[in-house]
């Protein structure tokens, strides 16, 4: 079983007990520390063997695979998580703007509010990314109202034309 399959199995076998809470708390604290390290050192490229990188970020290989699963969509080119083994050589080119955007999407304020972002993206850049995120996720209704002009172009109200 691959590392990614083991990670997914751990996630799927969750229930509301103390062990699950401990697992998630442990993962979130390791993830936060990894991001603090990456952002604090302005690390744009992570390169090496999965087992070595997991040790470097104080995680076991399965937890590190979970971290990779989270950051994968924020890379310049995604890696294939299905084929990862302890000995796999990986190179992660991190796109910080995409990472910040995706953290907003994950609703992870413990990550997108880290002080370490100050060294990576200016306040204005973060505000612009947040504005773009809000714009991209705004609900827009395309429904034609009964009293709106008919979209066919007749000039009549929808209820008297195509909506009749």
mmCIF file with all atom_site columns, C-alpha atoms in Angstrom:
data_model
loop_
_atom_site.group_PDB
_atom_site.id
_atom_site.type_symbol
_atom_site.label_atom_id
_atom_site.label_alt_id
_atom_site.label_comp_id
_atom_site.label_asym_id
_atom_site.label_entity_id
_atom_site.label_seq_id
_atom_site.pdbx_PDB_ins_code
_atom_site.Cartn_x
_atom_site.Cartn_y
_atom_site.Cartn_z
_atom_site.occupancy
_atom_site.B_iso_or_equiv
_atom_site.pdbx_formal_charge
_atom_site.auth_seq_id
_atom_site.auth_comp_id
_atom_site.auth_asym_id
_atom_site.auth_atom_id
_atom_site.pdbx_PDB_model_num
ATOM 1   C CA . UNK A 1 1   ? 0.000   0.000  0.000   1.00 0.00 ? 1   UNK A CA 1
ATOM 2   C CA . UNK A 1 2   ? 1.389   3.391  -1.014  1.00 0.00 ? 2   UNK A CA 1
ATOM 3   C CA . UNK A 1 3   ? 1.991   6.210  1.456   1.00 0.00 ? 3   UNK A CA 1
ATOM 4   C CA . UNK A 1 4   ? -0.877  8.161  -0.066  1.00 0.00 ? 4   UNK A CA 1
ATOM 5   C CA . UNK A 1 5   ? -3.279  5.224  0.310   1.00 0.00 ? 5   UNK A CA 1
ATOM 6   C CA . UNK A 1 6   ? -2.199  4.862  3.942   1.00 0.00 ? 6   UNK A CA 1
ATOM 7   C CA . UNK A 1 7   ? -2.857  8.581  4.488   1.00 0.00 ? 7   UNK A CA 1
ATOM 8   C CA . UNK A 1 8   ? -6.312  8.328  2.918   1.00 0.00 ? 8   UNK A CA 1
ATOM 9   C CA . UNK A 1 9   ? -7.102  5.263  5.010   1.00 0.00 ? 9   UNK A CA 1
ATOM 10  C CA . UNK A 1 10  ? -6.161  7.150  8.183   1.00 0.00 ? 10  UNK A CA 1
ATOM 11  C CA . UNK A 1 11  ? -8.486  9.978  7.183   1.00 0.00 ? 11  UNK A CA 1
ATOM 12  C CA . UNK A 1 12  ? -11.380 7.689  6.303   1.00 0.00 ? 12  UNK A CA 1
ATOM 13  C CA . UNK A 1 13  ? -11.170 5.720  9.546   1.00 0.00 ? 13  UNK A CA 1
ATOM 14  C CA . UNK A 1 14  ? -11.925 8.789  11.621  1.00 0.00 ? 14  UNK A CA 1
ATOM 15  C CA . UNK A 1 15  ? -14.719 9.031  14.164  1.00 0.00 ? 15  UNK A CA 1
ATOM 16  C CA . UNK A 1 16  ? -15.431 11.348 17.074  1.00 0.00 ? 16  UNK A CA 1
ATOM 17  C CA . UNK A 1 17  ? -13.212 9.776  19.697  1.00 0.00 ? 17  UNK A CA 1
ATOM 18  C CA . UNK A 1 18  ? -10.203 11.063 21.612  1.00 0.00 ? 18  UNK A CA 1
ATOM 19  C CA . UNK A 1 19  ? -7.713  9.201  19.420  1.00 0.00 ? 19  UNK A CA 1
ATOM 20  C CA . UNK A 1 20  ? -9.081  10.915 16.304  1.00 0.00 ? 20  UNK A CA 1
ATOM 21  C CA . UNK A 1 21  ? -8.895  14.323 17.960  1.00 0.00 ? 21  UNK A CA 1
ATOM 22  C CA . UNK A 1 22  ? -5.276  13.651 18.980  1.00 0.00 ? 22  UNK A CA 1
ATOM 23  C CA . UNK A 1 23  ? -4.416  12.530 15.430  1.00 0.00 ? 23  UNK A CA 1
ATOM 24  C CA . UNK A 1 24  ? -5.910  15.669 13.884  1.00 0.00 ? 24  UNK A CA 1
ATOM 25  C CA . UNK A 1 25  ? -4.398  17.998 16.495  1.00 0.00 ? 25  UNK A CA 1
ATOM 26  C CA . UNK A 1 26  ? -0.994  16.386 15.917  1.00 0.00 ? 26  UNK A CA 1
ATOM 27  C CA . UNK A 1 27  ? -1.333  16.749 12.149  1.00 0.00 ? 27  UNK A CA 1
ATOM 28  C CA . UNK A 1 28  ? -2.439  20.387 12.338  1.00 0.00 ? 28  UNK A CA 1
ATOM 29  C CA . UNK A 1 29  ? 0.407   21.344 14.682  1.00 0.00 ? 29  UNK A CA 1
ATOM 30  C CA . UNK A 1 30  ? 2.989   19.597 12.451  1.00 0.00 ? 30  UNK A CA 1
ATOM 31  C CA . UNK A 1 31  ? 1.488   21.243 9.369   1.00 0.00 ? 31  UNK A CA 1
ATOM 32  C CA . UNK A 1 32  ? 1.584   24.676 11.017  1.00 0.00 ? 32  UNK A CA 1
ATOM 33  C CA . UNK A 1 33  ? 5.220   24.230 12.059  1.00 0.00 ? 33  UNK A CA 1
ATOM 34  C CA . UNK A 1 34  ? 6.155   23.102 8.545   1.00 0.00 ? 34  UNK A CA 1
ATOM 35  C CA . UNK A 1 35  ? 4.534   26.183 7.016   1.00 0.00 ? 35  UNK A CA 1
ATOM 36  C CA . UNK A 1 36  ? 6.189   28.450 9.588   1.00 0.00 ? 36  UNK A CA 1
ATOM 37  C CA . UNK A 1 37  ? 9.536   26.943 8.595   1.00 0.00 ? 37  UNK A CA 1
ATOM 38  C CA . UNK A 1 38  ? 8.868   27.194 4.844   1.00 0.00 ? 38  UNK A CA 1
ATOM 39  C CA . UNK A 1 39  ? 7.546   30.756 5.006   1.00 0.00 ? 39  UNK A CA 1
ATOM 40  C CA . UNK A 1 40  ? 10.062  31.933 7.597   1.00 0.00 ? 40  UNK A CA 1
ATOM 41  C CA . UNK A 1 41  ? 12.965  30.744 5.442   1.00 0.00 ? 41  UNK A CA 1
ATOM 42  C CA . UNK A 1 42  ? 11.276  31.813 2.174   1.00 0.00 ? 42  UNK A CA 1
ATOM 43  C CA . UNK A 1 43  ? 11.740  28.260 0.878   1.00 0.00 ? 43  UNK A CA 1
ATOM 44  C CA . UNK A 1 44  ? 10.423  28.231 -2.688  1.00 0.00 ? 44  UNK A CA 1
ATOM 45  C CA . UNK A 1 45  ? 11.769  24.767 -3.523  1.00 0.00 ? 45  UNK A CA 1
ATOM 46  C CA . UNK A 1 46  ? 11.641  21.614 -1.391  1.00 0.00 ? 46  UNK A CA 1
ATOM 47  C CA . UNK A 1 47  ? 13.764  18.880 -2.845  1.00 0.00 ? 47  UNK A CA 1
ATOM 48  C CA . UNK A 1 48  ? 14.857  15.458 -1.655  1.00 0.00 ? 48  UNK A CA 1
ATOM 49  C CA . UNK A 1 49  ? 13.734  12.012 -0.660  1.00 0.00 ? 49  UNK A CA 1
ATOM 50  C CA . UNK A 1 50  ? 10.310  11.741 1.008   1.00 0.00 ? 50  UNK A CA 1
ATOM 51  C CA . UNK A 1 51  ? 11.784  10.069 4.094   1.00 0.00 ? 51  UNK A CA 1
ATOM 52  C CA . UNK A 1 52  ? 14.447  12.786 4.497   1.00 0.00 ? 52  UNK A CA 1
ATOM 53  C CA . UNK A 1 53  ? 11.970  15.629 4.034   1.00 0.00 ? 53  UNK A CA 1
ATOM 54  C CA . UNK A 1 54  ? 9.592   14.019 6.540   1.00 0.00 ? 54  UNK A CA 1
ATOM 55  C CA . UNK A 1 55  ? 12.415  13.930 9.116   1.00 0.00 ? 55  UNK A CA 1
ATOM 56  C CA . UNK A 1 56  ? 13.393  17.506 8.277   1.00 0.00 ? 56  UNK A CA 1
ATOM 57  C CA . UNK A 1 57  ? 9.853   18.660 9.099   1.00 0.00 ? 57  UNK A CA 1
ATOM 58  C CA . UNK A 1 58  ? 9.540   16.373 12.133  1.00 0.00 ? 58  UNK A CA 1
ATOM 59  C CA . UNK A 1 59  ? 6.789   14.164 10.662  1.00 0.00 ? 59  UNK A CA 1
ATOM 60  C CA . UNK A 1 60  ? 6.383   10.497 9.977   1.00 0.00 ? 60  UNK A CA 1
ATOM 61  C CA . UNK A 1 61  ? 6.183   9.636  6.273   1.00 0.00 ? 61  UNK A CA 1
ATOM 62  C CA . UNK A 1 62  ? 2.405   9.144  6.241   1.00 0.00 ? 62  UNK A CA 1
ATOM 63  C CA . UNK A 1 63  ? 1.781   12.507 7.938   1.00 0.00 ? 63  UNK A CA 1
ATOM 64  C CA . UNK A 1 64  ? 4.228   14.143 5.526   1.00 0.00 ? 64  UNK A CA 1
ATOM 65  C CA . UNK A 1 65  ? 2.274   12.611 2.653   1.00 0.00 ? 65  UNK A CA 1
ATOM 66  C CA . UNK A 1 66  ? -0.812  14.310 4.098   1.00 0.00 ? 66  UNK A CA 1
ATOM 67  C CA . UNK A 1 67  ? 1.133   17.577 4.103   1.00 0.00 ? 67  UNK A CA 1
ATOM 68  C CA . UNK A 1 68  ? 2.049   16.965 0.445   1.00 0.00 ? 68  UNK A CA 1
ATOM 69  C CA . UNK A 1 69  ? -1.609  16.281 -0.298  1.00 0.00 ? 69  UNK A CA 1
ATOM 70  C CA . UNK A 1 70  ? -2.476  19.691 1.148   1.00 0.00 ? 70  UNK A CA 1
ATOM 71  C CA . UNK A 1 71  ? 0.240   21.677 -0.623  1.00 0.00 ? 71  UNK A CA 1
ATOM 72  C CA . UNK A 1 72  ? 0.038   19.816 -3.942  1.00 0.00 ? 72  UNK A CA 1
ATOM 73  C CA . UNK A 1 73  ? -2.439  22.214 -5.583  1.00 0.00 ? 73  UNK A CA 1
ATOM 74  C CA . UNK A 1 74  ? -0.190  25.151 -4.617  1.00 0.00 ? 74  UNK A CA 1
ATOM 75  C CA . UNK A 1 75  ? 2.802   23.887 -6.574  1.00 0.00 ? 75  UNK A CA 1
ATOM 76  C CA . UNK A 1 76  ? 3.867   25.100 -9.996  1.00 0.00 ? 76  UNK A CA 1
ATOM 77  C CA . UNK A 1 77  ? 3.392   21.516 -11.173 1.00 0.00 ? 77  UNK A CA 1
ATOM 78  C CA . UNK A 1 78  ? 1.573   18.956 -9.039  1.00 0.00 ? 78  UNK A CA 1
ATOM 79  C CA . UNK A 1 79  ? 3.268   15.722 -8.057  1.00 0.00 ? 79  UNK A CA 1
ATOM 80  C CA . UNK A 1 80  ? 1.717   12.273 -8.422  1.00 0.00 ? 80  UNK A CA 1
ATOM 81  C CA . UNK A 1 81  ? 0.920   11.292 -4.844  1.00 0.00 ? 81  UNK A CA 1
ATOM 82  C CA . UNK A 1 82  ? -0.286  7.788  -5.762  1.00 0.00 ? 82  UNK A CA 1
ATOM 83  C CA . UNK A 1 83  ? 3.205   6.527  -6.563  1.00 0.00 ? 83  UNK A CA 1
ATOM 84  C CA . UNK A 1 84  ? 5.050   8.026  -3.578  1.00 0.00 ? 84  UNK A CA 1
ATOM 85  C CA . UNK A 1 85  ? 7.272   5.769  -1.508  1.00 0.00 ? 85  UNK A CA 1
ATOM 86  C CA . UNK A 1 86  ? 9.766   6.518  1.247   1.00 0.00 ? 86  UNK A CA 1
ATOM 87  C CA . UNK A 1 87  ? 12.543  6.497  -1.346  1.00 0.00 ? 87  UNK A CA 1
ATOM 88  C CA . UNK A 1 88  ? 10.801  8.720  -3.910  1.00 0.00 ? 88  UNK A CA 1
ATOM 89  C CA . UNK A 1 89  ? 12.775  11.794 -4.933  1.00 0.00 ? 89  UNK A CA 1
ATOM 90  C CA . UNK A 1 90  ? 10.518  14.836 -5.131  1.00 0.00 ? 90  UNK A CA 1
ATOM 91  C CA . UNK A 1 91  ? 10.938  18.471 -6.049  1.00 0.00 ? 91  UNK A CA 1
ATOM 92  C CA . UNK A 1 92  ? 8.265   20.931 -4.956  1.00 0.00 ? 92  UNK A CA 1
ATOM 93  C CA . UNK A 1 93  ? 8.250   24.400 -6.542  1.00 0.00 ? 93  UNK A CA 1
ATOM 94  C CA . UNK A 1 94  ? 5.929   26.389 -4.304  1.00 0.00 ? 94  UNK A CA 1
ATOM 95  C CA . UNK A 1 95  ? 3.820   29.214 -5.731  1.00 0.00 ? 95  UNK A CA 1
ATOM 96  C CA . UNK A 1 96  ? 3.263   31.381 -2.636  1.00 0.00 ? 96  UNK A CA 1
ATOM 97  C CA . UNK A 1 97  ? 0.372   33.373 -4.101  1.00 0.00 ? 97  UNK A CA 1
ATOM 98  C CA . UNK A 1 98  ? -1.440  30.181 -5.044  1.00 0.00 ? 98  UNK A CA 1
ATOM 99  C CA . UNK A 1 99  ? -0.638  28.761 -1.596  1.00 0.00 ? 99  UNK A CA 1
ATOM 100 C CA . UNK A 1 100 ? -2.174  31.771 0.158   1.00 0.00 ? 100 UNK A CA 1
ATOM 101 C CA . UNK A 1 101 ? -5.235  31.594 -2.102  1.00 0.00 ? 101 UNK A CA 1
ATOM 102 C CA . UNK A 1 102 ? -5.673  27.869 -1.406  1.00 0.00 ? 102 UNK A CA 1
ATOM 103 C CA . UNK A 1 103 ? -5.318  28.421 2.353   1.00 0.00 ? 103 UNK A CA 1
ATOM 104 C CA . UNK A 1 104 ? -8.205  30.874 2.107   1.00 0.00 ? 104 UNK A CA 1
ATOM 105 C CA . UNK A 1 105 ? -10.174 28.186 0.265   1.00 0.00 ? 105 UNK A CA 1
ATOM 106 C CA . UNK A 1 106 ? -9.366  25.613 2.941   1.00 0.00 ? 106 UNK A CA 1
ATOM 107 C CA . UNK A 1 107 ? -10.694 28.038 5.567   1.00 0.00 ? 107 UNK A CA 1
ATOM 108 C CA . UNK A 1 108 ? -7.440  27.663 7.499   1.00 0.00 ? 108 UNK A CA 1
ATOM 109 C CA . UNK A 1 109 ? -6.917  30.941 9.399   1.00 0.00 ? 109 UNK A CA 1
ATOM 110 C CA . UNK A 1 110 ? -4.216  29.284 11.515  1.00 0.00 ? 110 UNK A CA 1
ATOM 111 C CA . UNK A 1 111 ? -2.206  29.111 8.279   1.00 0.00 ? 111 UNK A CA 1
ATOM 112 C CA . UNK A 1 112 ? -3.112  32.208 6.278   1.00 0.00 ? 112 UNK A CA 1
ATOM 113 C CA . UNK A 1 113 ? -2.760  34.426 9.361   1.00 0.00 ? 113 UNK A CA 1
ATOM 114 C CA . UNK A 1 114 ? 0.788   33.293 10.164  1.00 0.00 ? 114 UNK A CA 1
ATOM 115 C CA . UNK A 1 115 ? 3.168   36.191 10.866  1.00 0.00 ? 115 UNK A CA 1
ATOM 116 C CA . UNK A 1 116 ? 5.691   34.569 8.514   1.00 0.00 ? 116 UNK A CA 1
ATOM 117 C CA . UNK A 1 117 ? 3.599   35.683 5.531   1.00 0.00 ? 117 UNK A CA 1
ATOM 118 C CA . UNK A 1 118 ? 4.876   39.241 6.120   1.00 0.00 ? 118 UNK A CA 1
ATOM 119 C CA . UNK A 1 119 ? 8.270   38.213 4.662   1.00 0.00 ? 119 UNK A CA 1
ATOM 120 C CA . UNK A 1 120 ? 6.695   36.586 1.592   1.00 0.00 ? 120 UNK A CA 1
ATOM 121 C CA . UNK A 1 121 ? 3.704   38.685 0.505   1.00 0.00 ? 121 UNK A CA 1
ATOM 122 C CA . UNK A 1 122 ? 3.069   42.311 1.377   1.00 0.00 ? 122 UNK A CA 1
ATOM 123 C CA . UNK A 1 123 ? -0.134  43.300 3.136   1.00 0.00 ? 123 UNK A CA 1
ATOM 124 C CA . UNK A 1 124 ? -1.402  44.780 -0.142  1.00 0.00 ? 124 UNK A CA 1
ATOM 125 C CA . UNK A 1 125 ? -0.685  41.562 -2.061  1.00 0.00 ? 125 UNK A CA 1
ATOM 126 C CA . UNK A 1 126 ? -2.542  39.501 0.543   1.00 0.00 ? 126 UNK A CA 1
ATOM 127 C CA . UNK A 1 127 ? -5.502  41.894 0.432   1.00 0.00 ? 127 UNK A CA 1
ATOM 128 C CA . UNK A 1 128 ? -5.549  41.627 -3.388  1.00 0.00 ? 128 UNK A CA 1
ATOM 129 C CA . UNK A 1 129 ? -5.461  37.816 -3.224  1.00 0.00 ? 129 UNK A CA 1
ATOM 130 C CA . UNK A 1 130 ? -8.249  37.800 -0.627  1.00 0.00 ? 130 UNK A CA 1
ATOM 131 C CA . UNK A 1 131 ? -10.305 40.174 -2.806  1.00 0.00 ? 131 UNK A CA 1
ATOM 132 C CA . UNK A 1 132 ? -9.774  37.887 -5.822  1.00 0.00 ? 132 UNK A CA 1
ATOM 133 C CA . UNK A 1 133 ? -10.732 34.850 -3.725  1.00 0.00 ? 133 UNK A CA 1
ATOM 134 C CA . UNK A 1 134 ? -13.941 36.549 -2.567  1.00 0.00 ? 134 UNK A CA 1
ATOM 135 C CA . UNK A 1 135 ? -14.740 37.568 -6.142  1.00 0.00 ? 135 UNK A CA 1
ATOM 136 C CA . UNK A 1 136 ? -14.156 34.023 -7.421  1.00 0.00 ? 136 UNK A CA 1
ATOM 137 C CA . UNK A 1 137 ? -16.416 32.545 -4.734  1.00 0.00 ? 137 UNK A CA 1
ATOM 138 C CA . UNK A 1 138 ? -19.286 35.026 -4.871  1.00 0.00 ? 138 UNK A CA 1
ATOM 139 C CA . UNK A 1 139 ? -22.674 33.486 -5.562  1.00 0.00 ? 139 UNK A CA 1
ATOM 140 C CA . UNK A 1 140 ? -24.134 34.823 -8.770  1.00 0.00 ? 140 UNK A CA 1
ATOM 141 C CA . UNK A 1 141 ? -27.697 34.146 -9.805  1.00 0.00 ? 141 UNK A CA 1
ATOM 142 C CA . UNK A 1 142 ? -28.394 33.806 -13.523 1.00 0.00 ? 142 UNK A CA 1
ATOM 143 C CA . UNK A 1 143 ? -32.079 33.152 -12.985 1.00 0.00 ? 143 UNK A CA 1
ATOM 144 C CA . UNK A 1 144 ? -34.441 35.377 -14.941 1.00 0.00 ? 144 UNK A CA 1
ATOM 145 C CA . UNK A 1 145 ? -37.125 36.965 -12.772 1.00 0.00 ? 145 UNK A CA 1
ATOM 146 C CA . UNK A 1 146 ? -40.780 37.002 -13.841 1.00 0.00 ? 146 UNK A CA 1
ATOM 147 C CA . UNK A 1 147 ? -40.779 40.769 -14.327 1.00 0.00 ? 147 UNK A CA 1
ATOM 148 C CA . UNK A 1 148 ? -37.330 41.010 -15.942 1.00 0.00 ? 148 UNK A CA 1
ATOM 149 C CA . UNK A 1 149 ? -37.017 41.668 -19.673 1.00 0.00 ? 149 UNK A CA 1
ATOM 150 C CA . UNK A 1 150 ? -37.139 38.429 -21.631 1.00 0.00 ? 150 UNK A CA 1
ATOM 151 C CA . UNK A 1 151 ? -33.662 37.168 -22.617 1.00 0.00 ? 151 UNK A CA 1
ATOM 152 C CA . UNK A 1 152 ? -34.924 36.407 -26.148 1.00 0.00 ? 152 UNK A CA 1
ATOM 153 C CA . UNK A 1 153 ? -34.793 40.136 -26.921 1.00 0.00 ? 153 UNK A CA 1
ATOM 154 C CA . UNK A 1 154 ? -38.489 40.680 -27.653 1.00 0.00 ? 154 UNK A CA 1
ATOM 155 C CA . UNK A 1 155 ? -38.708 43.606 -25.247 1.00 0.00 ? 155 UNK A CA 1
ATOM 156 C CA . UNK A 1 156 ? -41.580 41.990 -23.345 1.00 0.00 ? 156 UNK A CA 1
ATOM 157 C CA . UNK A 1 157 ? -41.477 40.897 -19.743 1.00 0.00 ? 157 UNK A CA 1
ATOM 158 C CA . UNK A 1 158 ? -40.355 37.311 -19.297 1.00 0.00 ? 158 UNK A CA 1
ATOM 159 C CA . UNK A 1 159 ? -43.752 36.323 -17.821 1.00 0.00 ? 159 UNK A CA 1
ATOM 160 C CA . UNK A 1 160 ? -45.572 37.576 -20.944 1.00 0.00 ? 160 UNK A CA 1
ATOM 161 C CA . UNK A 1 161 ? -43.102 36.037 -23.411 1.00 0.00 ? 161 UNK A CA 1
ATOM 162 C CA . UNK A 1 162 ? -40.986 32.902 -23.053 1.00 0.00 ? 162 UNK A CA 1
ATOM 163 C CA . UNK A 1 163 ? -42.059 32.369 -19.437 1.00 0.00 ? 163 UNK A CA 1
ATOM 164 C CA . UNK A 1 164 ? -45.756 32.126 -20.319 1.00 0.00 ? 164 UNK A CA 1
#
